[in-house]
Amino acid sequence: MTLQVLPPELLEQPKDKIETKEAQPYFKPSSLKDGEAEEFRLLGCYETGHAIVGWQYASEARDGSGELRFNGYVVTRTHPGQPDDLARETDWSKPDRPKIDGTSVKPRKFLAWVATSAARGRLEVLFIEQKSLRDQLTEILQEADDYTWTEEGLANFSIKISRKGTGLDTAYSILPKVRKVPEKIKGEWESQRDSIWLPNFFAGQDPFDGKQTDEMGIPAGGVDKRGATVMPKKETKKTQEETEF
């Protein structure tokens, strides 16, 4: 019998690069750089638990030494007001990015929607925090005769999200394009749709763990000029043939 004297970590060879796990299946438009764009197809809707609106804020909690530390994000259905664990703002003007005592970040409204990514070819949660993008998408969804949905709840169109500028000069835009749903995506949706339930966000559960709660979020379609909730409209006319996405 041979004893292992040294801890195995001491025998590991140094690596030339840092290895990370596969990126989580979430996409935020803020991750785009100036001039970049990504294309998505929306899958499901509020009624099926695949689109929600809520609020998110950064949380802080005291560690063992009594220091306030970042404690993750809290998701709520309605505006949380001024909770005790609301994180302080960051002073981005300084290299060490210190927190500013006596301040607090503002909760941010978001729209989350299940989508398939053209770039990565997988189902993701499209997490939109920009009001301008939510307003543009709501306007697109109200063009119900042009941008329709299949009986399975798949968008007969794609949306291209673009970013232009940096910092306070950043602007986002959405460009829709009519695209018939390929059979491949229909099959993937049929096999995976029950494994995603976005209202899990509100219970602190993983949306990719399937239905964990019967609660629903706020309707994600927005409202029209009369204040009525905008819901997707089923396909009413032939859409453009597309096979790649």
PDB file of N, CA, C and O in Angstrom, residues 37 48 70 97 117 144 153 161 165 174 179 194 211 233 238:
ATOM      1  N   ALA A  37     -25.000  42.765 -32.497  1.00  0.00           N
ATOM      2  CA  ALA A  37     -26.421  42.418 -32.550  1.00  0.00           C
ATOM      3  C   ALA A  37     -26.567  40.903 -32.418  1.00  0.00           C
ATOM      4  O   ALA A  37     -25.652  40.153 -32.771  1.00  0.00           O
ATOM      5  N   THR A  48     -48.388  30.290 -21.027  1.00  0.00           N
ATOM      6  CA  THR A  48     -47.735  28.983 -20.888  1.00  0.00           C
ATOM      7  C   THR A  48     -46.600  28.989 -19.877  1.00  0.00           C
ATOM      8  O   THR A  48     -45.903  27.985 -19.714  1.00  0.00           O
ATOM      9  N   PHE A  70     -22.144  41.696  -1.126  1.00  0.00           N
ATOM     10  CA  PHE A  70     -23.141  41.368  -2.138  1.00  0.00           C
ATOM     11  C   PHE A  70     -23.743  40.001  -1.833  1.00  0.00           C
ATOM     12  O   PHE A  70     -23.026  39.038  -1.541  1.00  0.00           O
ATOM     13  N   ARG A  97     -13.819  50.683  -7.363  1.00  0.00           N
ATOM     14  CA  ARG A  97     -15.273  50.546  -7.385  1.00  0.00           C
ATOM     15  C   ARG A  97     -15.873  50.386  -5.977  1.00  0.00           C
ATOM     16  O   ARG A  97     -16.554  49.410  -5.681  1.00  0.00           O
ATOM     17  N   SER A 117     -31.684  30.997 -29.501  1.00  0.00           N
ATOM     18  CA  SER A 117     -30.631  31.880 -29.988  1.00  0.00           C
ATOM     19  C   SER A 117     -30.132  31.417 -31.344  1.00  0.00           C
ATOM     20  O   SER A 117     -29.789  30.240 -31.522  1.00  0.00           O
ATOM     21  N   ALA A 144     -50.387  42.549 -34.763  1.00  0.00           N
ATOM     22  CA  ALA A 144     -50.790  41.140 -34.694  1.00  0.00           C
ATOM     23  C   ALA A 144     -51.015  40.508 -36.064  1.00  0.00           C
ATOM     24  O   ALA A 144     -50.916  39.283 -36.215  1.00  0.00           O
ATOM     25  N   GLY A 153     -47.334  27.894 -29.927  1.00  0.00           N
ATOM     26  CA  GLY A 153     -46.819  29.023 -29.158  1.00  0.00           C
ATOM     27  C   GLY A 153     -45.445  29.479 -29.583  1.00  0.00           C
ATOM     28  O   GLY A 153     -44.685  30.013 -28.768  1.00  0.00           O
ATOM     29  N   ILE A 161     -31.776  42.083 -31.880  1.00  0.00           N
ATOM     30  CA  ILE A 161     -31.511  43.108 -30.876  1.00  0.00           C
ATOM     31  C   ILE A 161     -30.124  43.687 -31.122  1.00  0.00           C
ATOM     32  O   ILE A 161     -29.140  42.951 -31.175  1.00  0.00           O
ATOM     33  N   GLY A 165     -23.415  52.478 -29.310  1.00  0.00           N
ATOM     34  CA  GLY A 165     -22.930  53.422 -28.323  1.00  0.00           C
ATOM     35  C   GLY A 165     -22.483  52.749 -27.038  1.00  0.00           C
ATOM     36  O   GLY A 165     -22.618  51.546 -26.840  1.00  0.00           O
ATOM     37  N   ILE A 174     -34.756  46.973 -31.733  1.00  0.00           N
ATOM     38  CA  ILE A 174     -35.236  45.643 -32.131  1.00  0.00           C
ATOM     39  C   ILE A 174     -35.744  45.716 -33.564  1.00  0.00           C
ATOM     40  O   ILE A 174     -36.543  46.593 -33.906  1.00  0.00           O
ATOM     41  N   ARG A 179     -40.437  35.002 -40.190  1.00  0.00           N
ATOM     42  CA  ARG A 179     -39.725  33.756 -40.497  1.00  0.00           C
ATOM     43  C   ARG A 179     -40.593  32.575 -40.077  1.00  0.00           C
ATOM     44  O   ARG A 179     -40.969  32.476 -38.900  1.00  0.00           O
ATOM     45  N   ASP A 194     -41.623  21.830 -21.340  1.00  0.00           N
ATOM     46  CA  ASP A 194     -42.078  21.547 -19.983  1.00  0.00           C
ATOM     47  C   ASP A 194     -40.957  21.610 -18.953  1.00  0.00           C
ATOM     48  O   ASP A 194     -41.221  21.576 -17.751  1.00  0.00           O
ATOM     49  N   LYS A 211     -41.718  23.144 -13.817  1.00  0.00           N
ATOM     50  CA  LYS A 211     -42.730  23.795 -12.991  1.00  0.00           C
ATOM     51  C   LYS A 211     -42.578  23.440 -11.514  1.00  0.00           C
ATOM     52  O   LYS A 211     -42.752  22.294 -11.117  1.00  0.00           O
ATOM     53  N   LYS A 233     -51.105  36.761 -30.949  1.00  0.00           N
ATOM     54  CA  LYS A 233     -52.182  36.344 -31.837  1.00  0.00           C
ATOM     55  C   LYS A 233     -51.719  35.153 -32.656  1.00  0.00           C
ATOM     56  O   LYS A 233     -50.579  35.099 -33.106  1.00  0.00           O
ATOM     57  N   LYS A 238     -50.114  33.045 -44.337  1.00  0.00           N
ATOM     58  CA  LYS A 238     -48.872  32.351 -44.664  1.00  0.00           C
ATOM     59  C   LYS A 238     -47.684  33.246 -44.371  1.00  0.00           C
ATOM     60  O   LYS A 238     -47.677  34.421 -44.704  1.00  0.00           O
TER      61      LYS A 238
END
